[in-house]
Structures are given as structure tokens and as C-alpha cells.
């Protein structure tokens, strides 16, 4: 019997680096691959941003201006597989005519 380890846990954010820009009352998506499913995600400051997980997609919802660290883990519980993304939440620019 051969047991093969999965690929390393990786995340994809829709911008360069490990920062995700989200507006207040807006959302952003992080895509996860590798590791062992299911994935979990936590926000370091739930007054700034909350997270929800659906399969390999992590949805970050902005609540108030600020910064929150999103930690993503796989089912192995191995802290070496944790990945962090910083969610920077800003107020939307007001529309004027």
C-alpha cells in the first residue's frame, strides 16, 4: 500500500501578493487548492471582515474599515499548512455628479 501526500496548500487572490482589497459591505473571493479537504478559514478581526467557506472558495465580507488577517487551514490540522491573507477593508468612494 502506498500513501501519497497531497500537494501543498496554496491560495489564489484576485490581485498580486497576499492582500485582498474589499470594500465595506463588499466581498472578495480566495481560491484554495492542495492539502486535505475540507478547508477552514478564520478572521483575526470579525468586526472588520468575516469569512465563509464553500468547497475551495473562501468568501471574505467587508464590514468596517480596517485590516484583518484571514488564516486558511486544511483538514490535517498541521499548522505548517496554514496560509494567511490580509484583507484590507475600505469605504467605497462616494458617487457624485
PDB file of C-alpha atoms in Angstrom:
ATOM      1  CA  UNK A   1       0.000   0.000   0.000  1.00  0.00           C
ATOM      2  CA  UNK A   2       1.339   3.409  -0.956  1.00  0.00           C
ATOM      3  CA  UNK A   3       0.136   6.599   0.679  1.00  0.00           C
ATOM      4  CA  UNK A   4       0.753   9.782  -1.281  1.00  0.00           C
ATOM      5  CA  UNK A   5       0.732  13.191   0.363  1.00  0.00           C
ATOM      6  CA  UNK A   6      -1.336  15.890  -1.338  1.00  0.00           C
ATOM      7  CA  UNK A   7       0.170  18.982  -2.912  1.00  0.00           C
ATOM      8  CA  UNK A   8       0.988  21.852  -0.577  1.00  0.00           C
ATOM      9  CA  UNK A   9      -1.881  24.136   0.403  1.00  0.00           C
ATOM     10  CA  UNK A  10      -1.974  27.197  -1.863  1.00  0.00           C
ATOM     11  CA  UNK A  11      -4.287  30.182  -2.199  1.00  0.00           C
ATOM     12  CA  UNK A  12      -5.134  32.451  -5.098  1.00  0.00           C
ATOM     13  CA  UNK A  13      -6.304  36.014  -4.522  1.00  0.00           C
ATOM     14  CA  UNK A  14      -7.518  38.242  -7.371  1.00  0.00           C
ATOM     15  CA  UNK A  15      -4.515  40.606  -7.021  1.00  0.00           C
ATOM     16  CA  UNK A  16      -0.756  40.456  -6.606  1.00  0.00           C
ATOM     17  CA  UNK A  17       0.677  39.386  -3.265  1.00  0.00           C
ATOM     18  CA  UNK A  18      -1.211  38.112  -0.269  1.00  0.00           C
ATOM     19  CA  UNK A  19      -3.527  41.100   0.184  1.00  0.00           C
ATOM     20  CA  UNK A  20      -7.199  41.164  -0.695  1.00  0.00           C
ATOM     21  CA  UNK A  21      -8.918  44.522  -1.156  1.00  0.00           C
ATOM     22  CA  UNK A  22     -12.561  44.522  -0.056  1.00  0.00           C
ATOM     23  CA  UNK A  23     -14.937  47.436   0.417  1.00  0.00           C
ATOM     24  CA  UNK A  24     -17.318  47.786   3.333  1.00  0.00           C
ATOM     25  CA  UNK A  25     -20.420  45.742   2.516  1.00  0.00           C
ATOM     26  CA  UNK A  26     -18.454  44.165  -0.368  1.00  0.00           C
ATOM     27  CA  UNK A  27     -16.949  40.714  -0.823  1.00  0.00           C
ATOM     28  CA  UNK A  28     -13.812  39.147  -2.200  1.00  0.00           C
ATOM     29  CA  UNK A  29     -13.002  35.527  -3.028  1.00  0.00           C
ATOM     30  CA  UNK A  30      -9.914  33.486  -2.230  1.00  0.00           C
ATOM     31  CA  UNK A  31      -9.493  30.140  -4.021  1.00  0.00           C
ATOM     32  CA  UNK A  32      -7.735  27.288  -2.198  1.00  0.00           C
ATOM     33  CA  UNK A  33      -6.000  24.222  -3.670  1.00  0.00           C
ATOM     34  CA  UNK A  34      -3.931  21.329  -2.347  1.00  0.00           C
ATOM     35  CA  UNK A  35      -3.804  19.982   1.166  1.00  0.00           C
ATOM     36  CA  UNK A  36      -6.603  17.912   2.666  1.00  0.00           C
ATOM     37  CA  UNK A  37     -10.240  18.987   2.408  1.00  0.00           C
ATOM     38  CA  UNK A  38     -12.335  20.349   3.995  1.00  0.00           C
ATOM     39  CA  UNK A  39     -10.753  23.771   4.388  1.00  0.00           C
ATOM     40  CA  UNK A  40     -11.397  26.185   7.240  1.00  0.00           C
ATOM     41  CA  UNK A  41     -10.879  29.930   7.424  1.00  0.00           C
ATOM     42  CA  UNK A  42     -10.886  32.411  10.293  1.00  0.00           C
ATOM     43  CA  UNK A  43     -10.721  36.192  10.502  1.00  0.00           C
ATOM     44  CA  UNK A  44      -8.483  37.798  13.128  1.00  0.00           C
ATOM     45  CA  UNK A  45     -10.964  40.673  13.492  1.00  0.00           C
ATOM     46  CA  UNK A  46     -14.585  39.744  12.793  1.00  0.00           C
ATOM     47  CA  UNK A  47     -15.652  43.369  13.300  1.00  0.00           C
ATOM     48  CA  UNK A  48     -13.671  44.229  10.126  1.00  0.00           C
ATOM     49  CA  UNK A  49     -14.209  41.133   7.958  1.00  0.00           C
ATOM     50  CA  UNK A  50     -15.968  37.785   8.202  1.00  0.00           C
ATOM     51  CA  UNK A  51     -15.307  34.631   6.196  1.00  0.00           C
ATOM     52  CA  UNK A  52     -17.350  31.744   4.862  1.00  0.00           C
ATOM     53  CA  UNK A  53     -16.136  28.561   3.184  1.00  0.00           C
ATOM     54  CA  UNK A  54     -17.796  26.736   0.294  1.00  0.00           C
ATOM     55  CA  UNK A  55     -15.615  23.935  -1.039  1.00  0.00           C
ATOM     56  CA  UNK A  56     -12.404  25.530  -2.310  1.00  0.00           C
ATOM     57  CA  UNK A  57     -13.773  29.090  -2.228  1.00  0.00           C
ATOM     58  CA  UNK A  58     -13.319  31.403   0.750  1.00  0.00           C
ATOM     59  CA  UNK A  59     -15.589  34.461   0.676  1.00  0.00           C
ATOM     60  CA  UNK A  60     -14.381  37.468   2.661  1.00  0.00           C
ATOM     61  CA  UNK A  61     -17.079  40.006   3.547  1.00  0.00           C
ATOM     62  CA  UNK A  62     -16.028  43.540   4.491  1.00  0.00           C
ATOM     63  CA  UNK A  63     -17.890  45.130   7.401  1.00  0.00           C
ATOM     64  CA  UNK A  64     -15.954  48.209   8.546  1.00  0.00           C
ATOM     65  CA  UNK A  65     -12.723  49.904   7.513  1.00  0.00           C
ATOM     66  CA  UNK A  66      -9.573  48.226   8.787  1.00  0.00           C
ATOM     67  CA  UNK A  67      -7.360  45.221   8.297  1.00  0.00           C
ATOM     68  CA  UNK A  68      -7.934  41.599   9.247  1.00  0.00           C
ATOM     69  CA  UNK A  69      -5.724  38.537   8.804  1.00  0.00           C
ATOM     70  CA  UNK A  70      -7.513  35.593   7.196  1.00  0.00           C
ATOM     71  CA  UNK A  71      -5.984  32.256   8.188  1.00  0.00           C
ATOM     72  CA  UNK A  72      -6.777  29.296   5.941  1.00  0.00           C
ATOM     73  CA  UNK A  73      -6.105  25.726   7.039  1.00  0.00           C
ATOM     74  CA  UNK A  74      -6.707  22.282   5.649  1.00  0.00           C
ATOM     75  CA  UNK A  75      -8.194  19.281   7.457  1.00  0.00           C
ATOM     76  CA  UNK A  76      -4.815  17.863   8.530  1.00  0.00           C
ATOM     77  CA  UNK A  77      -4.581  20.345  11.391  1.00  0.00           C
ATOM     78  CA  UNK A  78      -0.882  20.758  10.659  1.00  0.00           C
ATOM     79  CA  UNK A  79      -0.041  24.387  11.376  1.00  0.00           C
ATOM     80  CA  UNK A  80       2.654  24.231   8.694  1.00  0.00           C
ATOM     81  CA  UNK A  81      -0.133  24.185   6.093  1.00  0.00           C
ATOM     82  CA  UNK A  82      -1.782  27.390   7.330  1.00  0.00           C
ATOM     83  CA  UNK A  83      -1.860  30.258   4.863  1.00  0.00           C
ATOM     84  CA  UNK A  84      -2.607  33.860   5.770  1.00  0.00           C
ATOM     85  CA  UNK A  85      -4.073  36.634   3.646  1.00  0.00           C
ATOM     86  CA  UNK A  86      -4.557  40.222   4.779  1.00  0.00           C
ATOM     87  CA  UNK A  87      -7.992  41.660   3.997  1.00  0.00           C
ATOM     88  CA  UNK A  88      -7.844  45.449   3.691  1.00  0.00           C
ATOM     89  CA  UNK A  89     -11.349  46.873   4.014  1.00  0.00           C
ATOM     90  CA  UNK A  90     -12.045  50.411   2.808  1.00  0.00           C
ATOM     91  CA  UNK A  91     -15.180  52.505   2.476  1.00  0.00           C
ATOM     92  CA  UNK A  92     -16.475  52.767  -1.100  1.00  0.00           C
ATOM     93  CA  UNK A  93     -15.811  56.032  -2.907  1.00  0.00           C
ATOM     94  CA  UNK A  94     -18.987  58.144  -2.907  1.00  0.00           C
ATOM     95  CA  UNK A  95     -20.547  58.686  -6.322  1.00  0.00           C
ATOM     96  CA  UNK A  96     -21.141  62.333  -7.167  1.00  0.00           C
ATOM     97  CA  UNK A  97     -22.448  64.036 -10.275  1.00  0.00           C
TER      98      UNK A  97
END
